Amino acid sequence: MTETGTDFRKAAALLEAGKVVAVPTETVYGLAANATDADAVLKIFEAKQRPQFNPLIVHVPETAQAFDYALAVPDAAHRLAAAFWPGPLTLLLPKKNVISDLVTAGSDRVALRVPAHPLFRTLLKQLSFPLAAPSANRSGSISPTRASHVQQSLDGRIPYILDGGESAVGLESTIVGFDAADQPVLYRVGGLSPEAIEAVLGHSISLQHQPAEHPVAPGQLRVHYAPDVPLYLGDLNFLSQQHPSGKTVIICFRNPPVDPIIPHFMLAPEGDLETAAKNLFTALHWANSQAADQILAEPVPETGLGLAINDRLRRASVNYEF
Ligand code: TXA
Ligand code: MG
């Protein structure tokens, strides 16, 4: 069984020995290894059963260190880093060679992040190398925002889970890259809202799906965030009529379902999207553990963090298509 604890020195010793360790971040838990050691990075892919064409984010404790791994840093990247690091922002920049090709899946760009979680920052400062870390779940399954979620998904496959409590943001980082003219491009909506980014840039930013998010083999990444039973996303009254049989559980935004007897998880009784974001993956893990025949979920308002919440719900749903 995998040990869970709060001993960052133990985590550091394991990482220095080339092992993988699950670490807390403010977005989701990560599965970390030395980003400059290809053998260590390989263990991440093995533990997660992740396809090697999907690259990993590199985590460092300070902005200056992040930019040390980049060949060039556009002005807009400096401004975004100053505004949002440490925090739920990842910047895609042209990489220097010290970063293993396995980390970037052969790409000449590296994804860099300075995380805000205090325990994770303490660990990073203890180490002489950056940490590559994807979310600490089996590839394709629900992201972890608690140590217990990691335990359920990776028990016995990794030596240690560093427990830093519940992730405060609850959604993976927002990923921003730059086009040939150094203009920022949004590659993944996440824990930092597009509006907040636009406010710093002074102009709008458009979403572009990155190649790694597209299925290389048809349907390969469709199962992202997938629970074990079908999740239907839409108007709850309509869905209840469409799927009347079997055991149903519901994930709702701020109001209970019309039939409150149905087991349900309310994402944010006060109706705020920050709370909904923080609870989203816990709600999906809960729904998945109810031995239900189906999960019904409704979208949240499509603004601010709502974009990323709805994106994850769509990817978790059976009707999701690229
Ligand atoms: O909040 C987060 O970003 C969390 C925590 C642990 O930091 N990490 C995370 O990692 O969500 P992961 O591997 O589940 O998602 C990272 C995404 C993937 O879609 C991957 O394709 C993309 O980032 N990515 C990483 N490096 C890239 C690169 N060099 N070029 C293009 N996309 C990259
Ligand atoms: Mg992931």
mmCIF file of C-alpha atoms and ligand atoms in Angstrom:
data_model
loop_
_atom_site.group_PDB
_atom_site.id
_atom_site.type_symbol
_atom_site.label_atom_id
_atom_site.label_comp_id
_atom_site.label_asym_id
_atom_site.label_seq_id
_atom_site.Cartn_x
_atom_site.Cartn_y
_atom_site.Cartn_z
ATOM 1 C CA MET A 1 0.000 0.000 0.000
ATOM 2 C CA THR A 2 1.176 3.511 -0.768
ATOM 3 C CA GLU A 3 2.089 5.624 2.269
ATOM 4 C CA THR A 4 0.445 9.042 2.707
ATOM 5 C CA GLY A 5 2.013 11.722 4.935
ATOM 6 C CA THR A 6 3.145 15.312 5.305
ATOM 7 C CA ASP A 7 6.909 14.646 5.407
ATOM 8 C CA PHE A 8 8.398 16.798 2.615
ATOM 9 C CA ARG A 9 11.932 15.637 3.507
ATOM 10 C CA LYS A 10 10.907 12.077 2.814
ATOM 11 C CA ALA A 11 9.341 13.214 -0.469
ATOM 12 C CA ALA A 12 12.562 15.049 -1.369
ATOM 13 C CA ALA A 13 14.724 12.001 -0.590
ATOM 14 C CA LEU A 14 12.566 9.774 -2.813
ATOM 15 C CA LEU A 15 12.661 12.307 -5.667
ATOM 16 C CA GLU A 16 16.454 12.633 -5.306
ATOM 17 C CA ALA A 17 16.653 8.843 -5.606
ATOM 18 C CA GLY A 18 14.839 9.015 -8.957
ATOM 19 C CA LYS A 19 11.438 7.889 -7.631
ATOM 20 C CA VAL A 20 7.988 9.368 -8.295
ATOM 21 C CA VAL A 21 5.972 11.064 -5.529
ATOM 22 C CA ALA A 22 2.420 12.449 -5.558
ATOM 23 C CA VAL A 23 2.472 16.110 -4.510
ATOM 24 C CA PRO A 24 -0.227 18.600 -3.523
ATOM 25 C CA THR A 25 -0.759 21.667 -5.682
ATOM 26 C CA GLU A 26 -3.411 24.381 -5.529
ATOM 27 C CA THR A 27 -4.888 23.096 -8.822
ATOM 28 C CA VAL A 28 -4.866 19.292 -8.570
ATOM 29 C CA TYR A 29 -2.441 16.754 -7.090
ATOM 30 C CA GLY A 30 0.541 16.052 -9.340
ATOM 31 C CA LEU A 31 2.669 12.950 -9.876
ATOM 32 C CA ALA A 32 6.195 14.337 -9.719
ATOM 33 C CA ALA A 33 9.673 13.234 -10.805
ATOM 34 C CA ASN A 34 13.025 14.878 -11.590
ATOM 35 C CA ALA A 35 12.425 16.637 -14.944
ATOM 36 C CA THR A 36 16.113 16.359 -15.883
ATOM 37 C CA ASP A 37 16.230 12.562 -15.363
ATOM 38 C CA ALA A 38 14.630 10.614 -18.227
ATOM 39 C CA ASP A 39 14.522 7.358 -16.216
ATOM 40 C CA ALA A 40 12.636 9.072 -13.402
ATOM 41 C CA VAL A 41 10.221 10.734 -15.847
ATOM 42 C CA LEU A 42 9.552 7.376 -17.479
ATOM 43 C CA LYS A 43 8.210 6.141 -14.132
ATOM 44 C CA ILE A 44 5.485 8.820 -14.268
ATOM 45 C CA PHE A 45 4.234 7.507 -17.606
ATOM 46 C CA GLU A 46 4.348 3.937 -16.272
ATOM 47 C CA ALA A 47 2.489 4.664 -13.022
ATOM 48 C CA LYS A 48 -0.206 6.682 -14.812
ATOM 49 C CA GLN A 49 -0.309 4.400 -17.858
ATOM 50 C CA ARG A 50 -0.058 7.618 -19.835
ATOM 51 C CA PRO A 51 0.745 7.610 -23.551
ATOM 52 C CA GLN A 52 4.220 9.049 -24.119
ATOM 53 C CA PHE A 53 3.039 11.461 -26.805
ATOM 54 C CA ASN A 54 1.377 13.538 -24.062
ATOM 55 C CA PRO A 55 3.952 15.990 -22.617
ATOM 56 C CA LEU A 56 4.359 17.043 -18.954
ATOM 57 C CA ILE A 57 4.373 20.380 -17.130
ATOM 58 C CA VAL A 58 7.647 21.380 -15.414
ATOM 59 C CA HIS A 59 7.312 22.934 -11.936
ATOM 60 C CA VAL A 60 9.812 25.313 -10.303
ATOM 61 C CA PRO A 61 9.667 27.426 -7.117
ATOM 62 C CA GLU A 62 10.431 30.857 -8.631
ATOM 63 C CA THR A 63 9.690 32.759 -11.858
ATOM 64 C CA ALA A 64 13.389 33.377 -12.572
ATOM 65 C CA GLN A 65 14.046 29.638 -12.506
ATOM 66 C CA ALA A 66 11.136 28.977 -14.866
ATOM 67 C CA PHE A 67 12.498 31.408 -17.433
ATOM 68 C CA ASP A 68 15.948 29.821 -17.044
ATOM 69 C CA TYR A 69 14.577 26.835 -18.961
ATOM 70 C CA ALA A 70 13.250 28.986 -21.816
ATOM 71 C CA LEU A 71 15.290 30.088 -24.830
ATOM 72 C CA ALA A 72 13.261 33.281 -25.186
ATOM 73 C CA VAL A 73 10.535 34.926 -23.104
ATOM 74 C CA PRO A 74 7.999 37.207 -24.835
ATOM 75 C CA ASP A 75 7.047 40.427 -23.089
ATOM 76 C CA ALA A 76 3.511 39.154 -22.520
ATOM 77 C CA ALA A 77 4.903 36.089 -20.716
ATOM 78 C CA HIS A 78 6.783 38.372 -18.325
ATOM 79 C CA ARG A 79 3.608 40.312 -17.614
ATOM 80 C CA LEU A 80 1.490 37.186 -17.059
ATOM 81 C CA ALA A 81 4.127 35.650 -14.791
ATOM 82 C CA ALA A 82 4.371 38.841 -12.736
ATOM 83 C CA ALA A 83 0.593 38.909 -12.328
ATOM 84 C CA PHE A 84 -0.199 35.230 -11.746
ATOM 85 C CA TRP A 85 2.849 33.297 -10.518
ATOM 86 C CA PRO A 86 2.882 31.590 -8.124
ATOM 87 C CA GLY A 87 -0.509 30.280 -9.243
ATOM 88 C CA PRO A 88 -2.679 28.239 -11.626
ATOM 89 C CA LEU A 89 -1.007 29.419 -14.849
ATOM 90 C CA THR A 90 1.243 27.376 -17.165
ATOM 91 C CA LEU A 91 3.320 29.082 -19.869
ATOM 92 C CA LEU A 92 4.448 27.240 -23.011
ATOM 93 C CA LEU A 93 7.876 28.542 -24.081
ATOM 94 C CA PRO A 94 10.716 27.399 -26.391
ATOM 95 C CA LYS A 95 12.818 25.004 -24.328
ATOM 96 C CA LYS A 96 16.474 24.664 -23.477
ATOM 97 C CA ASN A 97 18.089 21.252 -23.857
ATOM 98 C CA VAL A 98 18.411 20.343 -20.156
ATOM 99 C CA ILE A 99 14.725 19.450 -20.151
ATOM 100 C CA SER A 100 14.382 15.807 -21.196
ATOM 101 C CA ASP A 101 12.677 15.208 -24.572
ATOM 102 C CA LEU A 102 10.495 12.715 -22.774
ATOM 103 C CA VAL A 103 9.036 15.598 -20.735
ATOM 104 C CA THR A 104 8.039 17.581 -23.831
ATOM 105 C CA ALA A 105 7.186 14.514 -25.952
ATOM 106 C CA GLY A 106 9.737 15.670 -28.513
ATOM 107 C CA SER A 107 8.287 19.183 -28.812
ATOM 108 C CA ASP A 108 10.647 22.162 -28.829
ATOM 109 C CA ARG A 109 8.387 23.933 -26.327
ATOM 110 C CA VAL A 110 8.247 23.300 -22.582
ATOM 111 C CA ALA A 111 5.262 23.910 -20.296
ATOM 112 C CA LEU A 112 6.394 25.804 -17.157
ATOM 113 C CA ARG A 113 4.559 26.539 -13.923
ATOM 114 C CA VAL A 114 5.362 28.157 -10.561
ATOM 115 C CA PRO A 115 2.798 26.612 -8.192
ATOM 116 C CA ALA A 116 1.350 28.393 -5.154
ATOM 117 C CA HIS A 117 0.773 25.506 -2.718
ATOM 118 C CA PRO A 118 3.022 26.208 0.320
ATOM 119 C CA LEU A 119 4.036 22.590 1.016
ATOM 120 C CA PHE A 120 4.805 21.932 -2.648
ATOM 121 C CA ARG A 121 6.858 25.147 -2.793
ATOM 122 C CA THR A 122 8.796 24.068 0.288
ATOM 123 C CA LEU A 123 9.545 20.759 -1.414
ATOM 124 C CA LEU A 124 10.597 22.435 -4.675
ATOM 125 C CA LYS A 125 12.941 24.799 -2.825
ATOM 126 C CA GLN A 126 14.553 21.774 -1.155
ATOM 127 C CA LEU A 127 15.502 20.245 -4.512
ATOM 128 C CA SER A 128 18.258 21.123 -6.975
ATOM 129 C CA PHE A 129 16.144 20.141 -10.008
ATOM 130 C CA PRO A 130 12.673 21.012 -11.409
ATOM 131 C CA LEU A 131 9.775 18.566 -11.121
ATOM 132 C CA ALA A 132 7.818 17.232 -14.088
ATOM 133 C CA ALA A 133 4.279 16.469 -12.964
ATOM 134 C CA PRO A 134 1.025 15.576 -14.676
ATOM 135 C CA SER A 135 -2.135 15.172 -12.620
ATOM 136 C CA ALA A 136 -1.796 12.226 -10.210
ATOM 137 C CA ASN A 137 -4.489 9.957 -11.620
ATOM 138 C CA ARG A 138 -4.584 7.018 -14.038
ATOM 139 C CA SER A 139 -4.528 8.426 -17.541
ATOM 140 C CA GLY A 140 -8.041 9.337 -18.669
ATOM 141 C CA SER A 141 -9.673 9.165 -15.240
ATOM 142 C CA ILE A 142 -10.895 11.868 -12.858
ATOM 143 C CA SER A 143 -8.273 14.355 -11.607
ATOM 144 C CA PRO A 144 -7.360 14.248 -7.882
ATOM 145 C CA THR A 145 -7.913 17.196 -5.519
ATOM 146 C CA ARG A 146 -7.326 15.233 -2.281
ATOM 147 C CA ALA A 147 -4.680 12.732 -1.165
ATOM 148 C CA SER A 148 -7.442 10.109 -0.887
ATOM 149 C CA HIS A 149 -8.267 10.537 -4.601
ATOM 150 C CA VAL A 150 -4.628 9.777 -5.440
ATOM 151 C CA GLN A 151 -4.678 6.770 -3.129
ATOM 152 C CA GLN A 152 -7.761 5.354 -4.874
ATOM 153 C CA SER A 153 -6.234 5.744 -8.304
ATOM 154 C CA LEU A 154 -2.543 4.896 -7.803
ATOM 155 C CA ASP A 155 -2.381 2.783 -4.635
ATOM 156 C CA GLY A 156 0.573 0.406 -4.742
ATOM 157 C CA ARG A 157 1.961 1.987 -7.913
ATOM 158 C CA ILE A 158 3.883 4.840 -6.224
ATOM 159 C CA PRO A 159 5.943 4.959 -2.993
ATOM 160 C CA TYR A 160 4.577 8.112 -1.326
ATOM 161 C CA ILE A 161 1.759 10.683 -1.380
ATOM 162 C CA LEU A 162 2.627 14.067 0.144
ATOM 163 C CA ASP A 163 -0.638 15.205 1.730
ATOM 164 C CA GLY A 164 -1.263 18.954 1.511
ATOM 165 C CA GLY A 165 -5.011 18.894 2.123
ATOM 166 C CA GLU A 166 -7.692 19.740 -0.409
ATOM 167 C CA SER A 167 -6.552 21.643 -3.512
ATOM 168 C CA ALA A 168 -7.756 25.240 -3.117
ATOM 169 C CA VAL A 169 -8.488 25.931 -6.809
ATOM 170 C CA GLY A 170 -9.565 22.448 -7.867
ATOM 171 C CA LEU A 171 -9.079 22.788 -11.652
ATOM 172 C CA GLU A 172 -5.865 22.195 -13.614
ATOM 173 C CA SER A 173 -3.806 25.251 -14.564
ATOM 174 C CA THR A 174 -4.727 27.465 -17.484
ATOM 175 C CA ILE A 175 -2.179 26.965 -20.297
ATOM 176 C CA VAL A 176 -1.003 29.944 -22.378
ATOM 177 C CA GLY A 177 1.412 29.732 -25.319
ATOM 178 C CA PHE A 178 2.584 32.271 -27.883
ATOM 179 C CA ASP A 179 2.226 32.380 -31.668
ATOM 180 C CA ALA A 180 4.933 33.289 -34.189
ATOM 181 C CA ALA A 181 4.290 36.989 -33.516
ATOM 182 C CA ASP A 182 4.578 36.403 -29.732
ATOM 183 C CA GLN A 183 0.826 36.914 -29.295
ATOM 184 C CA PRO A 184 -0.634 34.893 -26.376
ATOM 185 C CA VAL A 185 -2.846 31.921 -27.232
ATOM 186 C CA LEU A 186 -5.019 30.002 -24.769
ATOM 187 C CA TYR A 187 -4.366 26.254 -25.052
ATOM 188 C CA ARG A 188 -6.346 24.983 -22.070
ATOM 189 C CA VAL A 189 -8.971 26.707 -19.942
ATOM 190 C CA GLY A 190 -8.338 26.065 -16.265
ATOM 191 C CA GLY A 191 -8.042 27.482 -12.774
ATOM 192 C CA LEU A 192 -7.192 31.006 -13.946
ATOM 193 C CA SER A 193 -10.093 32.644 -15.813
ATOM 194 C CA PRO A 194 -9.596 34.032 -19.348
ATOM 195 C CA GLU A 195 -11.070 37.332 -18.120
ATOM 196 C CA ALA A 196 -8.277 37.687 -15.534
ATOM 197 C CA ILE A 197 -5.658 37.060 -18.227
ATOM 198 C CA GLU A 198 -7.301 39.506 -20.626
ATOM 199 C CA ALA A 199 -7.383 42.172 -17.923
ATOM 200 C CA VAL A 200 -3.574 41.949 -17.598
ATOM 201 C CA LEU A 201 -2.942 41.764 -21.361
ATOM 202 C CA GLY A 202 -5.356 44.578 -22.183
ATOM 203 C CA HIS A 203 -6.842 42.598 -25.086
ATOM 204 C CA SER A 204 -8.796 39.412 -25.734
ATOM 205 C CA ILE A 205 -7.200 35.976 -26.013
ATOM 206 C CA SER A 206 -8.522 33.138 -28.175
ATOM 207 C CA LEU A 207 -8.694 29.426 -27.392
ATOM 208 C CA GLN A 208 -6.776 27.026 -29.589
ATOM 209 C CA HIS A 209 -6.762 23.291 -29.093
ATOM 210 C CA GLN A 210 -3.213 22.038 -28.792
ATOM 211 C CA PRO A 211 -2.215 19.047 -30.913
ATOM 212 C CA ALA A 212 -1.585 16.894 -27.821
ATOM 213 C CA GLU A 213 -5.233 17.283 -26.840
ATOM 214 C CA HIS A 214 -6.407 15.837 -30.135
ATOM 215 C CA PRO A 215 -6.792 12.096 -30.417
ATOM 216 C CA VAL A 216 -3.800 10.658 -32.239
ATOM 217 C CA ALA A 217 -5.673 7.417 -32.667
ATOM 218 C CA PRO A 218 -9.411 8.053 -33.083
ATOM 219 C CA GLY A 219 -11.173 8.314 -29.760
ATOM 220 C CA GLN A 220 -7.993 7.893 -27.734
ATOM 221 C CA LEU A 221 -8.374 10.921 -25.496
ATOM 222 C CA ARG A 222 -12.173 10.987 -25.524
ATOM 223 C CA VAL A 223 -12.260 9.248 -22.180
ATOM 224 C CA HIS A 224 -10.585 12.166 -20.393
ATOM 225 C CA TYR A 225 -11.965 12.652 -16.846
ATOM 226 C CA ALA A 226 -14.348 9.762 -17.497
ATOM 227 C CA PRO A 227 -16.227 8.202 -14.586
ATOM 228 C CA ASP A 228 -16.895 4.438 -14.702
ATOM 229 C CA VAL A 229 -20.578 4.901 -15.568
ATOM 230 C CA PRO A 230 -22.126 7.162 -18.235
ATOM 231 C CA LEU A 231 -22.351 10.846 -17.345
ATOM 232 C CA TYR A 232 -24.987 12.846 -19.216
ATOM 233 C CA LEU A 233 -24.632 16.621 -19.313
ATOM 234 C CA GLY A 234 -27.559 18.963 -19.904
ATOM 235 C CA ASP A 235 -30.825 20.230 -18.448
ATOM 236 C CA LEU A 236 -31.547 18.018 -15.418
ATOM 237 C CA ASN A 237 -35.333 17.829 -15.944
ATOM 238 C CA PHE A 238 -34.886 16.845 -19.559
ATOM 239 C CA LEU A 239 -32.174 14.296 -18.719
ATOM 240 C CA SER A 240 -34.292 12.758 -15.901
ATOM 241 C CA GLN A 241 -37.067 12.086 -18.424
ATOM 242 C CA GLN A 242 -34.622 10.704 -20.994
ATOM 243 C CA HIS A 243 -32.947 8.328 -18.512
ATOM 244 C CA PRO A 244 -35.686 7.229 -16.092
ATOM 245 C CA SER A 245 -34.461 3.700 -15.246
ATOM 246 C CA GLY A 246 -31.759 2.419 -12.932
ATOM 247 C CA LYS A 247 -30.009 4.257 -10.111
ATOM 248 C CA THR A 248 -29.310 7.908 -10.880
ATOM 249 C CA VAL A 249 -27.057 10.367 -9.047
ATOM 250 C CA ILE A 250 -26.936 14.062 -9.849
ATOM 251 C CA ILE A 251 -24.270 16.772 -9.886
ATOM 252 C CA CYS A 252 -26.050 20.131 -9.739
ATOM 253 C CA PHE A 253 -24.757 23.686 -9.585
ATOM 254 C CA ARG A 254 -26.603 25.735 -6.928
ATOM 255 C CA ASN A 255 -30.107 24.292 -6.574
ATOM 256 C CA PRO A 256 -31.158 20.789 -5.496
ATOM 257 C CA PRO A 257 -32.847 18.622 -8.128
ATOM 258 C CA VAL A 258 -36.662 18.821 -8.477
ATOM 259 C CA ASP A 259 -36.813 15.401 -6.771
ATOM 260 C CA PRO A 260 -34.493 16.006 -3.804
ATOM 261 C CA ILE A 261 -34.656 12.306 -2.842
ATOM 262 C CA ILE A 262 -32.238 11.534 -5.670
ATOM 263 C CA PRO A 263 -28.664 11.434 -4.274
ATOM 264 C CA HIS A 264 -27.009 14.648 -5.393
ATOM 265 C CA PHE A 265 -23.898 16.782 -4.946
ATOM 266 C CA MET A 266 -24.425 20.545 -5.067
ATOM 267 C CA LEU A 267 -21.289 22.215 -6.414
ATOM 268 C CA ALA A 268 -21.940 25.663 -4.926
ATOM 269 C CA PRO A 269 -25.094 26.366 -2.878
ATOM 270 C CA GLU A 270 -24.131 30.079 -2.908
ATOM 271 C CA GLY A 271 -23.790 30.008 -6.682
ATOM 272 C CA ASP A 272 -20.145 31.112 -6.854
ATOM 273 C CA LEU A 273 -17.911 29.541 -9.491
ATOM 274 C CA GLU A 274 -14.789 29.426 -7.271
ATOM 275 C CA THR A 275 -16.564 27.025 -4.898
ATOM 276 C CA ALA A 276 -17.960 25.036 -7.822
ATOM 277 C CA ALA A 277 -14.425 24.714 -9.274
ATOM 278 C CA LYS A 278 -12.985 23.584 -5.958
ATOM 279 C CA ASN A 279 -15.716 20.933 -5.562
ATOM 280 C CA LEU A 280 -15.950 19.679 -9.143
ATOM 281 C CA PHE A 281 -13.536 16.726 -9.034
ATOM 282 C CA THR A 282 -14.673 15.749 -5.520
ATOM 283 C CA ALA A 283 -18.236 15.665 -6.903
ATOM 284 C CA LEU A 284 -17.139 13.471 -9.818
ATOM 285 C CA HIS A 285 -15.244 11.110 -7.471
ATOM 286 C CA TRP A 286 -18.314 10.980 -5.208
ATOM 287 C CA ALA A 287 -20.693 10.260 -8.116
ATOM 288 C CA ASN A 288 -18.330 7.557 -9.329
ATOM 289 C CA SER A 289 -18.395 5.808 -5.939
ATOM 290 C CA GLN A 290 -22.192 5.555 -5.632
ATOM 291 C CA ALA A 291 -22.660 2.342 -7.650
ATOM 292 C CA ALA A 292 -25.061 4.259 -9.857
ATOM 293 C CA ASP A 293 -26.163 3.309 -13.364
ATOM 294 C CA GLN A 294 -25.815 6.869 -14.578
ATOM 295 C CA ILE A 295 -24.696 10.322 -13.528
ATOM 296 C CA LEU A 296 -26.671 13.384 -14.597
ATOM 297 C CA ALA A 297 -24.954 16.776 -14.457
ATOM 298 C CA GLU A 298 -25.877 20.308 -15.442
ATOM 299 C CA PRO A 299 -23.528 22.928 -16.867
ATOM 300 C CA VAL A 300 -22.638 25.989 -14.796
ATOM 301 C CA PRO A 301 -22.766 29.568 -16.164
ATOM 302 C CA GLU A 302 -20.329 29.855 -19.099
ATOM 303 C CA THR A 303 -18.246 32.702 -17.673
ATOM 304 C CA GLY A 304 -15.027 33.037 -15.627
ATOM 305 C CA LEU A 305 -14.055 29.670 -14.107
ATOM 306 C CA GLY A 306 -17.330 28.335 -15.539
ATOM 307 C CA LEU A 307 -15.611 27.843 -18.907
ATOM 308 C CA ALA A 308 -13.128 25.384 -17.407
ATOM 309 C CA ILE A 309 -15.770 23.676 -15.221
ATOM 310 C CA ASN A 310 -18.028 23.107 -18.260
ATOM 311 C CA ASP A 311 -15.027 21.965 -20.314
ATOM 312 C CA ARG A 312 -14.221 19.245 -17.726
ATOM 313 C CA LEU A 313 -17.894 18.223 -17.454
ATOM 314 C CA ARG A 314 -18.150 17.940 -21.256
ATOM 315 C CA ARG A 315 -15.012 15.786 -21.385
ATOM 316 C CA ALA A 316 -16.419 13.585 -18.602
ATOM 317 C CA SER A 317 -19.705 13.106 -20.460
ATOM 318 C CA VAL A 318 -20.566 10.290 -22.859
ATOM 319 C CA ASN A 319 -21.755 12.699 -25.529
ATOM 320 C CA TYR A 320 -18.435 14.539 -25.656
ATOM 321 C CA GLU A 321 -16.956 14.900 -29.132
ATOM 322 C CA PHE A 322 -13.976 16.840 -30.399
HETATM 323 O O1 TXA B 1 -2.537 22.304 -12.779
HETATM 324 C C1 TXA B 1 -1.893 21.577 -13.534
HETATM 325 O O2 TXA B 1 -1.543 21.940 -14.670
HETATM 326 C C2 TXA B 1 -1.537 20.186 -13.013
HETATM 327 C C3 TXA B 1 -0.625 20.327 -11.808
HETATM 328 C C4 TXA B 1 -0.085 19.020 -11.323
HETATM 329 O O3 TXA B 1 0.394 21.241 -12.111
HETATM 330 N N1 TXA B 1 -0.940 19.402 -14.033
HETATM 331 C C5 TXA B 1 -1.649 18.918 -15.088
HETATM 332 O O4 TXA B 1 -0.907 18.126 -15.917
HETATM 333 O O5 TXA B 1 -2.811 19.154 -15.287
HETATM 334 P P1 TXA B 1 -1.527 17.198 -17.047
HETATM 335 O O6 TXA B 1 -0.378 16.425 -17.558
HETATM 336 O O7 TXA B 1 -2.690 16.428 -16.543
HETATM 337 O O8 TXA B 1 -1.959 18.222 -18.154
HETATM 338 C C6 TXA B 1 -0.957 18.982 -18.783
HETATM 339 C C7 TXA B 1 -1.375 19.425 -20.143
HETATM 340 C C8 TXA B 1 -1.572 18.276 -21.098
HETATM 341 O O9 TXA B 1 -2.755 18.499 -21.846
HETATM 342 C C9 TXA B 1 -0.346 18.353 -22.001
HETATM 343 O O10 TXA B 1 -0.641 17.895 -23.282
HETATM 344 C C10 TXA B 1 -0.022 19.839 -21.966
HETATM 345 O O11 TXA B 1 -0.331 20.244 -20.671
HETATM 346 N N2 TXA B 1 1.408 20.078 -22.184
HETATM 347 C C11 TXA B 1 2.432 19.847 -21.351
HETATM 348 N N3 TXA B 1 3.608 20.135 -21.912
HETATM 349 C C12 TXA B 1 3.343 20.562 -23.162
HETATM 350 C C13 TXA B 1 4.152 20.980 -24.266
HETATM 351 N N4 TXA B 1 5.479 21.000 -24.184
HETATM 352 N N5 TXA B 1 3.526 21.341 -25.404
HETATM 353 C C14 TXA B 1 2.171 21.287 -25.491
HETATM 354 N N6 TXA B 1 1.360 20.901 -24.491
HETATM 355 C C15 TXA B 1 1.928 20.537 -23.342
HETATM 356 MG MG MG B 2 -4.469 15.313 -16.356
#
